[in-house]
Coordinates of C-alpha atoms and ligand atoms in Angstrom, one line a residue:
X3 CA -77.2 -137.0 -30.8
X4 CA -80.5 -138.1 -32.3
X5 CA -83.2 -140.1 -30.2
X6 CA -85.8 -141.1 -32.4
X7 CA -86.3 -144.7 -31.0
X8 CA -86.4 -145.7 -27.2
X9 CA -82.9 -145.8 -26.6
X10 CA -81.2 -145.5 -23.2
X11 CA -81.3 -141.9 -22.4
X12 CA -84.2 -141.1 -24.4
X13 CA -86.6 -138.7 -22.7
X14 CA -90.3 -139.2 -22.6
X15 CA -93.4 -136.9 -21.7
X16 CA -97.1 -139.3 -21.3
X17 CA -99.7 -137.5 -21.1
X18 CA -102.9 -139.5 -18.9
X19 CA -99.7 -141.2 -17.9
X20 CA -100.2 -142.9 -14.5
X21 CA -103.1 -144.4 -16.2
X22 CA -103.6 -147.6 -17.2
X23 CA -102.0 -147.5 -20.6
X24 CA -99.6 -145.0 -19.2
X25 CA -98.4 -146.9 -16.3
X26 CA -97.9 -149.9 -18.8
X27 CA -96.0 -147.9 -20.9
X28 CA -93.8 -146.4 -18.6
X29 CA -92.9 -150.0 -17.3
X30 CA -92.1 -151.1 -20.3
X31 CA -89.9 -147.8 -21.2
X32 CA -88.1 -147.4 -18.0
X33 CA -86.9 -151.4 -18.9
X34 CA -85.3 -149.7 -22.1
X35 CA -83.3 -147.2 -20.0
X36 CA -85.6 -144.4 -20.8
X37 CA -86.2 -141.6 -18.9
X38 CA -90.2 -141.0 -18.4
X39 CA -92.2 -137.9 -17.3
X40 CA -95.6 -138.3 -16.2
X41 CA -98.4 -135.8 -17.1
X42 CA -101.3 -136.0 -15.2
X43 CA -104.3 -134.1 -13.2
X44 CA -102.7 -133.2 -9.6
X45 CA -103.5 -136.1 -7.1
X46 CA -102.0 -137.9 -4.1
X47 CA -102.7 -141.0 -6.1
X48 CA -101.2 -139.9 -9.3
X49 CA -98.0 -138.6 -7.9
X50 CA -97.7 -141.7 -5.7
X51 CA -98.6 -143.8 -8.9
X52 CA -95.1 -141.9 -10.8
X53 CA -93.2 -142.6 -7.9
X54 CA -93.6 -146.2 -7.8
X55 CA -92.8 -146.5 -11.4
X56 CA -90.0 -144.4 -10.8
X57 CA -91.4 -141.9 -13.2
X58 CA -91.2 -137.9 -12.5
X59 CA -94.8 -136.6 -11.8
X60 CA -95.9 -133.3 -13.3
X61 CA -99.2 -131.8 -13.1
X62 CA -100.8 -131.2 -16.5
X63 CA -104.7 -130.6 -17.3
X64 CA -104.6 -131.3 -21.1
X65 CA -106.7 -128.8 -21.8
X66 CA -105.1 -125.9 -20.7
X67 CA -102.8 -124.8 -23.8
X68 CA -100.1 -122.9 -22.0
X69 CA -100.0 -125.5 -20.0
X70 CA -98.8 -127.9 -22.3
X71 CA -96.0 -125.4 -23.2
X72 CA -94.5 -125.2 -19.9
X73 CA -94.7 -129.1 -18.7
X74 CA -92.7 -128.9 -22.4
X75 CA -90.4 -126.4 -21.0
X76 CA -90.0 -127.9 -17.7
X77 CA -89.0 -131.3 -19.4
X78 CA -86.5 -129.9 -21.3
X79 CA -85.1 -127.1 -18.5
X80 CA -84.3 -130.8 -15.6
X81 CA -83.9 -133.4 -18.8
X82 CA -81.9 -131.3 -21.9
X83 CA -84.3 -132.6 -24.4
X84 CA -87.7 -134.6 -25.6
X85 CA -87.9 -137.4 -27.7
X86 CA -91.3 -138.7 -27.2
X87 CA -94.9 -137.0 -26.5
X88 CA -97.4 -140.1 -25.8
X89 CA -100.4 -137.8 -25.9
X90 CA -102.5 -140.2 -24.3
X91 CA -105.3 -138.9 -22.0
X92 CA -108.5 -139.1 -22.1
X93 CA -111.8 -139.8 -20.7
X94 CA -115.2 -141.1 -21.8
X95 CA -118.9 -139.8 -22.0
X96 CA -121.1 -141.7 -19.5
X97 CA -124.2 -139.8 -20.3
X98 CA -127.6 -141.6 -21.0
X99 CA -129.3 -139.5 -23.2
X100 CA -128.6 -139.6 -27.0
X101 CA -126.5 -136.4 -26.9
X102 CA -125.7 -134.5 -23.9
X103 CA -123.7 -131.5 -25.5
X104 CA -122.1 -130.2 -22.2
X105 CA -120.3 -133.8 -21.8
X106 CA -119.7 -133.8 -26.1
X107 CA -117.7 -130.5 -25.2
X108 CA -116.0 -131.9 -21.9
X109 CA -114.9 -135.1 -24.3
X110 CA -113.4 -133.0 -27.0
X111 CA -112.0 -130.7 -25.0
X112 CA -109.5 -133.2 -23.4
X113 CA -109.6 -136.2 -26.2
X114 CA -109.1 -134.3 -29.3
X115 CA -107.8 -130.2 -28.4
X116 CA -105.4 -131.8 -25.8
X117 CA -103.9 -133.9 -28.4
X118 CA -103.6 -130.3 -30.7
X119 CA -102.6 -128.7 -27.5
X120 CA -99.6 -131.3 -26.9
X121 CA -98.6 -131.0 -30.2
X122 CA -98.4 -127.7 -30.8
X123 CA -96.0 -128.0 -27.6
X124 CA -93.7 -130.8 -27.9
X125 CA -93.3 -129.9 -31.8
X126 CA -90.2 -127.2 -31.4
X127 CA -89.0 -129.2 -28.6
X128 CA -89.1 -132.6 -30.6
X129 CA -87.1 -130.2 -33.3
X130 CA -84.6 -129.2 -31.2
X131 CA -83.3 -133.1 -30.3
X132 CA -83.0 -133.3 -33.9
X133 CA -86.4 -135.4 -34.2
X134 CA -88.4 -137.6 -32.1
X135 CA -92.1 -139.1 -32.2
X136 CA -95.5 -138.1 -31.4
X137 CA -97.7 -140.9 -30.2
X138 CA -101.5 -140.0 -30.1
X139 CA -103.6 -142.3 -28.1
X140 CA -106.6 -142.1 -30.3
X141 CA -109.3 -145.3 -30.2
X142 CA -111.2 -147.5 -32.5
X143 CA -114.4 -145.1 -31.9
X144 CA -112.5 -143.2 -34.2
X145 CA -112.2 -145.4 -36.9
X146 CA -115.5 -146.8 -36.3
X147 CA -118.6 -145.2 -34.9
X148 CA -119.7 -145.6 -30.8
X149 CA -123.4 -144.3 -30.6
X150 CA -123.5 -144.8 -26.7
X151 CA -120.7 -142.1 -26.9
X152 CA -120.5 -139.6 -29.8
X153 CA -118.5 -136.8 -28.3
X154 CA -115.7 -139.5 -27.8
X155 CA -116.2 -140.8 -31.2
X156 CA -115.7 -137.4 -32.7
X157 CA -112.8 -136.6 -30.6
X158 CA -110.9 -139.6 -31.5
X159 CA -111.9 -139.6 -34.8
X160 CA -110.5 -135.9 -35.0
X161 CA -107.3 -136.7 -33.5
X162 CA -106.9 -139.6 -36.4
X163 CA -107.6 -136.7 -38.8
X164 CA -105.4 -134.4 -37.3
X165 CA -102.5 -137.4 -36.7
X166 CA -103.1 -138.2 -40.8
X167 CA -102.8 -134.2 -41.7
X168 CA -99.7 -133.4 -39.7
X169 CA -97.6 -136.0 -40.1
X170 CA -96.3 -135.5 -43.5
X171 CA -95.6 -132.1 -43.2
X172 CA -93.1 -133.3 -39.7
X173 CA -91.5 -135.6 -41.4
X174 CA -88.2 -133.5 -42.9
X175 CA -88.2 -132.4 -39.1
X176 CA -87.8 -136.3 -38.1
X177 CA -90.5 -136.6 -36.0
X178 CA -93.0 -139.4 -37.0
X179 CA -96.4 -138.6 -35.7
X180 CA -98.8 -141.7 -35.6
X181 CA -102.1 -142.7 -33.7
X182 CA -103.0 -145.7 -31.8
X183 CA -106.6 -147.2 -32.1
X184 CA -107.1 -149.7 -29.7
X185 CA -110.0 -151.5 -29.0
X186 CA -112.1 -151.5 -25.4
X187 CA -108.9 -152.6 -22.6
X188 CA -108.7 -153.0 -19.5
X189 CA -108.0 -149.7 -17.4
X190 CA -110.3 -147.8 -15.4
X191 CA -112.0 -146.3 -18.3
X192 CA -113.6 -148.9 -18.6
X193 CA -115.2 -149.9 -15.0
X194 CA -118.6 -148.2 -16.0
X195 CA -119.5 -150.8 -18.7
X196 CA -116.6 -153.9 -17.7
X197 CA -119.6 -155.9 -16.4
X198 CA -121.0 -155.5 -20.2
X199 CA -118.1 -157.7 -21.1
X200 CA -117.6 -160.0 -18.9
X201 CA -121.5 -160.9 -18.9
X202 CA -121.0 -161.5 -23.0
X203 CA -117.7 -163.3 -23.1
X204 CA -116.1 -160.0 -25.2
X205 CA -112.8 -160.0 -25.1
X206 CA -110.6 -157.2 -23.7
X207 CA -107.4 -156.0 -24.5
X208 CA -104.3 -156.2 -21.6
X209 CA -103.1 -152.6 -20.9
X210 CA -99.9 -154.5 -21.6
X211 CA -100.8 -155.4 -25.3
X212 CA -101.5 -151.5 -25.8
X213 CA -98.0 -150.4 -24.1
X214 CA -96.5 -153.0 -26.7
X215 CA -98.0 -150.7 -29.5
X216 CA -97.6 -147.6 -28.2
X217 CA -93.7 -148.3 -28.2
X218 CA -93.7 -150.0 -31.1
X219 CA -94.8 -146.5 -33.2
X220 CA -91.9 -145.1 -31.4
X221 CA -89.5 -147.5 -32.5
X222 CA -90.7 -148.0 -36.3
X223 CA -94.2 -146.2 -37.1
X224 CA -94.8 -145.1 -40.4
X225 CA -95.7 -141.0 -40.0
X226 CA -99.7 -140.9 -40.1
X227 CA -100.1 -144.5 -39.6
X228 CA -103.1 -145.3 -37.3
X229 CA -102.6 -148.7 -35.5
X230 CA -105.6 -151.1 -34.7
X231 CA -105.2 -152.7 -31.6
X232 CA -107.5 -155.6 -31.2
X233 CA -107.7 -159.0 -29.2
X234 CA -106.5 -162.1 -30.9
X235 CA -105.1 -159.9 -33.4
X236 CA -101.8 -157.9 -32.6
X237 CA -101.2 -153.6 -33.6
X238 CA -101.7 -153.5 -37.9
X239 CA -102.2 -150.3 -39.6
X240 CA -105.4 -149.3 -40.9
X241 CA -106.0 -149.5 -44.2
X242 CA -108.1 -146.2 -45.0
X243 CA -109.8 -146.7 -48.5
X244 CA -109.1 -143.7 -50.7
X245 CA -111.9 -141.5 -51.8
X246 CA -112.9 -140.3 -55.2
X247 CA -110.9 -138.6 -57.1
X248 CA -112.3 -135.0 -59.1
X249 CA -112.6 -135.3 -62.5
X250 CA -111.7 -132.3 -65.0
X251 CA -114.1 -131.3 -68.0
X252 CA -112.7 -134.1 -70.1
X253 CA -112.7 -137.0 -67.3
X254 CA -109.5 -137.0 -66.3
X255 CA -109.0 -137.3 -62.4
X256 CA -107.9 -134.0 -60.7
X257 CA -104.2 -133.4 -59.5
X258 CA -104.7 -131.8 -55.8
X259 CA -102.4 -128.2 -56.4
X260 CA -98.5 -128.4 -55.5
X261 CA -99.3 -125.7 -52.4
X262 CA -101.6 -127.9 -51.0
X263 CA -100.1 -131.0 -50.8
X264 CA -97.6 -132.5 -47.9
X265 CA -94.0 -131.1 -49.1
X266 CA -92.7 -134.4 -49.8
X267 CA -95.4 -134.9 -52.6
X268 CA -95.1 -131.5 -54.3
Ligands
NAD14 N1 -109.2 -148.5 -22.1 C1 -109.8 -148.5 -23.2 O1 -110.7 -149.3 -23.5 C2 -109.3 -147.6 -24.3 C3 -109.5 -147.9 -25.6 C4 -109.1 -147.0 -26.6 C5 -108.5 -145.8 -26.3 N2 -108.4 -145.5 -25.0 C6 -107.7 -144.2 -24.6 O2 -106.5 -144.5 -24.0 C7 -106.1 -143.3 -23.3 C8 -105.7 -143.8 -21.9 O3 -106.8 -144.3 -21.2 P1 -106.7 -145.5 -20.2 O4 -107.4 -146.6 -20.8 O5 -105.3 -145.7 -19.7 O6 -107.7 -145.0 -19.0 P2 -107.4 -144.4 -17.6 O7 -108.7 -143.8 -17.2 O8 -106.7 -145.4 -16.8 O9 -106.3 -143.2 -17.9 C9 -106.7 -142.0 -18.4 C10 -105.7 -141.0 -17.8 O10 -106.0 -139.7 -18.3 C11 -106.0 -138.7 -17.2 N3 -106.7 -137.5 -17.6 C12 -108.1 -137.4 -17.7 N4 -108.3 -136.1 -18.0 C13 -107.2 -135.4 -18.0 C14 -106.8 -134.1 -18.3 N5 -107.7 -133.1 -18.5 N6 -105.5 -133.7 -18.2 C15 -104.5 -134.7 -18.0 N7 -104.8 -135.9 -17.7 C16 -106.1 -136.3 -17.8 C17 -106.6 -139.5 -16.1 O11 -106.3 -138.9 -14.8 C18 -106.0 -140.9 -16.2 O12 -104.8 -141.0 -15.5 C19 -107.3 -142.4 -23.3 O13 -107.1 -141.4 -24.3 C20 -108.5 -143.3 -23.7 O14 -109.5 -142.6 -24.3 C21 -108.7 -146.4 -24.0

């Protein structure tokens, strides 16, 4: 028995997930008969947050690697499988000055190695349910530079890359890895700088909108898609431009080697 869309039955691990965007998500899973496990840092708030979704509560620090592995374990020791790793949390630099490299660390170290971390956990276990989906929550500062922020930047543009490099090579496991890259929304991530918006009339995303996405690349994403969520304009994939091509002696364009390319393009 296969799982690889939200189907009653289903089990799913969200990371960040009595968040904003995972508390959304988890709604909107649970209505689909899915059985959700949420991965956050230990609080009374955060396991009281699971409870009134009706969500399991397990305590996670993303970037603690062996962690991952046993939240993994523990999912599929009390629910007999995975079939979906939301790695979605995160936080955000608040620093003033231009780079402050001990918050740039504290960013990756959650945004972008947890995301690795997750993976390299719910990989075997996705396997083992005959396939399944790995949804990254990365962000549009990865797709597009943030220069109040750089550390978050980097760390969601690195889980983009990473999303974009793995995938192929999951794909004859059936598991589709894709990213999410919504713009600013409204969760608590945002209460530093949510006067910003409201002073200029910007327009916010609904956690809701995100959730929407965020089951849609479990349903139907394309392996190393990376969705663009924005206001006013739905989830569409982004269109990465290709880069140039090496030419040989004579000016032909360069064939990347069999051995290094995703096995489905060999
Ligand atoms: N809200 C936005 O504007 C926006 C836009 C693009 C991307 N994102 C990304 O969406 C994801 C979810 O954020 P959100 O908007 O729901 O914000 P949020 O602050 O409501 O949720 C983030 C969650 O991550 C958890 N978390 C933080 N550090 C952790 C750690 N070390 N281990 C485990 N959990 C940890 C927090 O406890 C929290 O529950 C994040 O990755 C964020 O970067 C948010």
């Amino acid at each position: 028995m296969t799982h690889a869309i939200p189907t009653p039955g289903s089990v799913a691990l969200v990371t960040g997930g009595t968040g904003g965007f995972g508390r959304a998500l988890t709604t909107k899973l649970r209505e689909r008969g899915v059985t959700v496990v949420l991965a956050d840092l230990d609080s009374e708030r955060n396991r009281g947050v699971a409870a009134d979704l009706g969500a399991q509560f397990v305590v996670l620090d993303v970037t603690d690697r062996a962690a991952n592995r046993a939240v993994v374990a523990q999912v599929e020791a009390e629910h007999g499988r995975l079939d979906a790793a939301f790695l979605n949390a995160g936080i955000a630099g608040s620093s003033r000055d231009v780079l402050d490299v001990d918050e740039f660390l504290r960013v990756v170290g959650v945004d972008l190695l947890g995301v690795v971390y997750g993976t390299e956990a719910a990989m075997p276990a996705l396997r083992r349910a005959g396939g399944g989906a790995i949804v990254v929550t990365a962000s549009l500062a990865g797709l597009s530079p943030m220069a109040t922020d750089p550390g978050y930047s980097v760390a969601k543009g690195g889980a983009v890359a990473f999303v974009r490099s793995l995938a192929p090579r999951l794909v004859e496991d059936g598991i589709t890895m894709t990213a999410i890259c919504p713009g600013f929304a409204d969760t608590a991530i945002i209460d530093p700088i949510r006067g910003e918006f409201e002073a200029a009339g910007f327009p916010v995303l609904t956690a809701e909108e995100v959730a929407d996405a965020m089951v849609g690349a479990w349903a139907s994403g394309e392996p190393g898609a990376a969705y663009v969520i924005q206001p006013g304009v739905g989830a569409l994939p982004y269109k990465f431009k290709g880069v140039p091509s090496a030419k040989t002696a004579s000016g032909e364009t360069a064939v990347v080697p069999p051995a290094l390319r995703p096995p489905s393009l060999r």
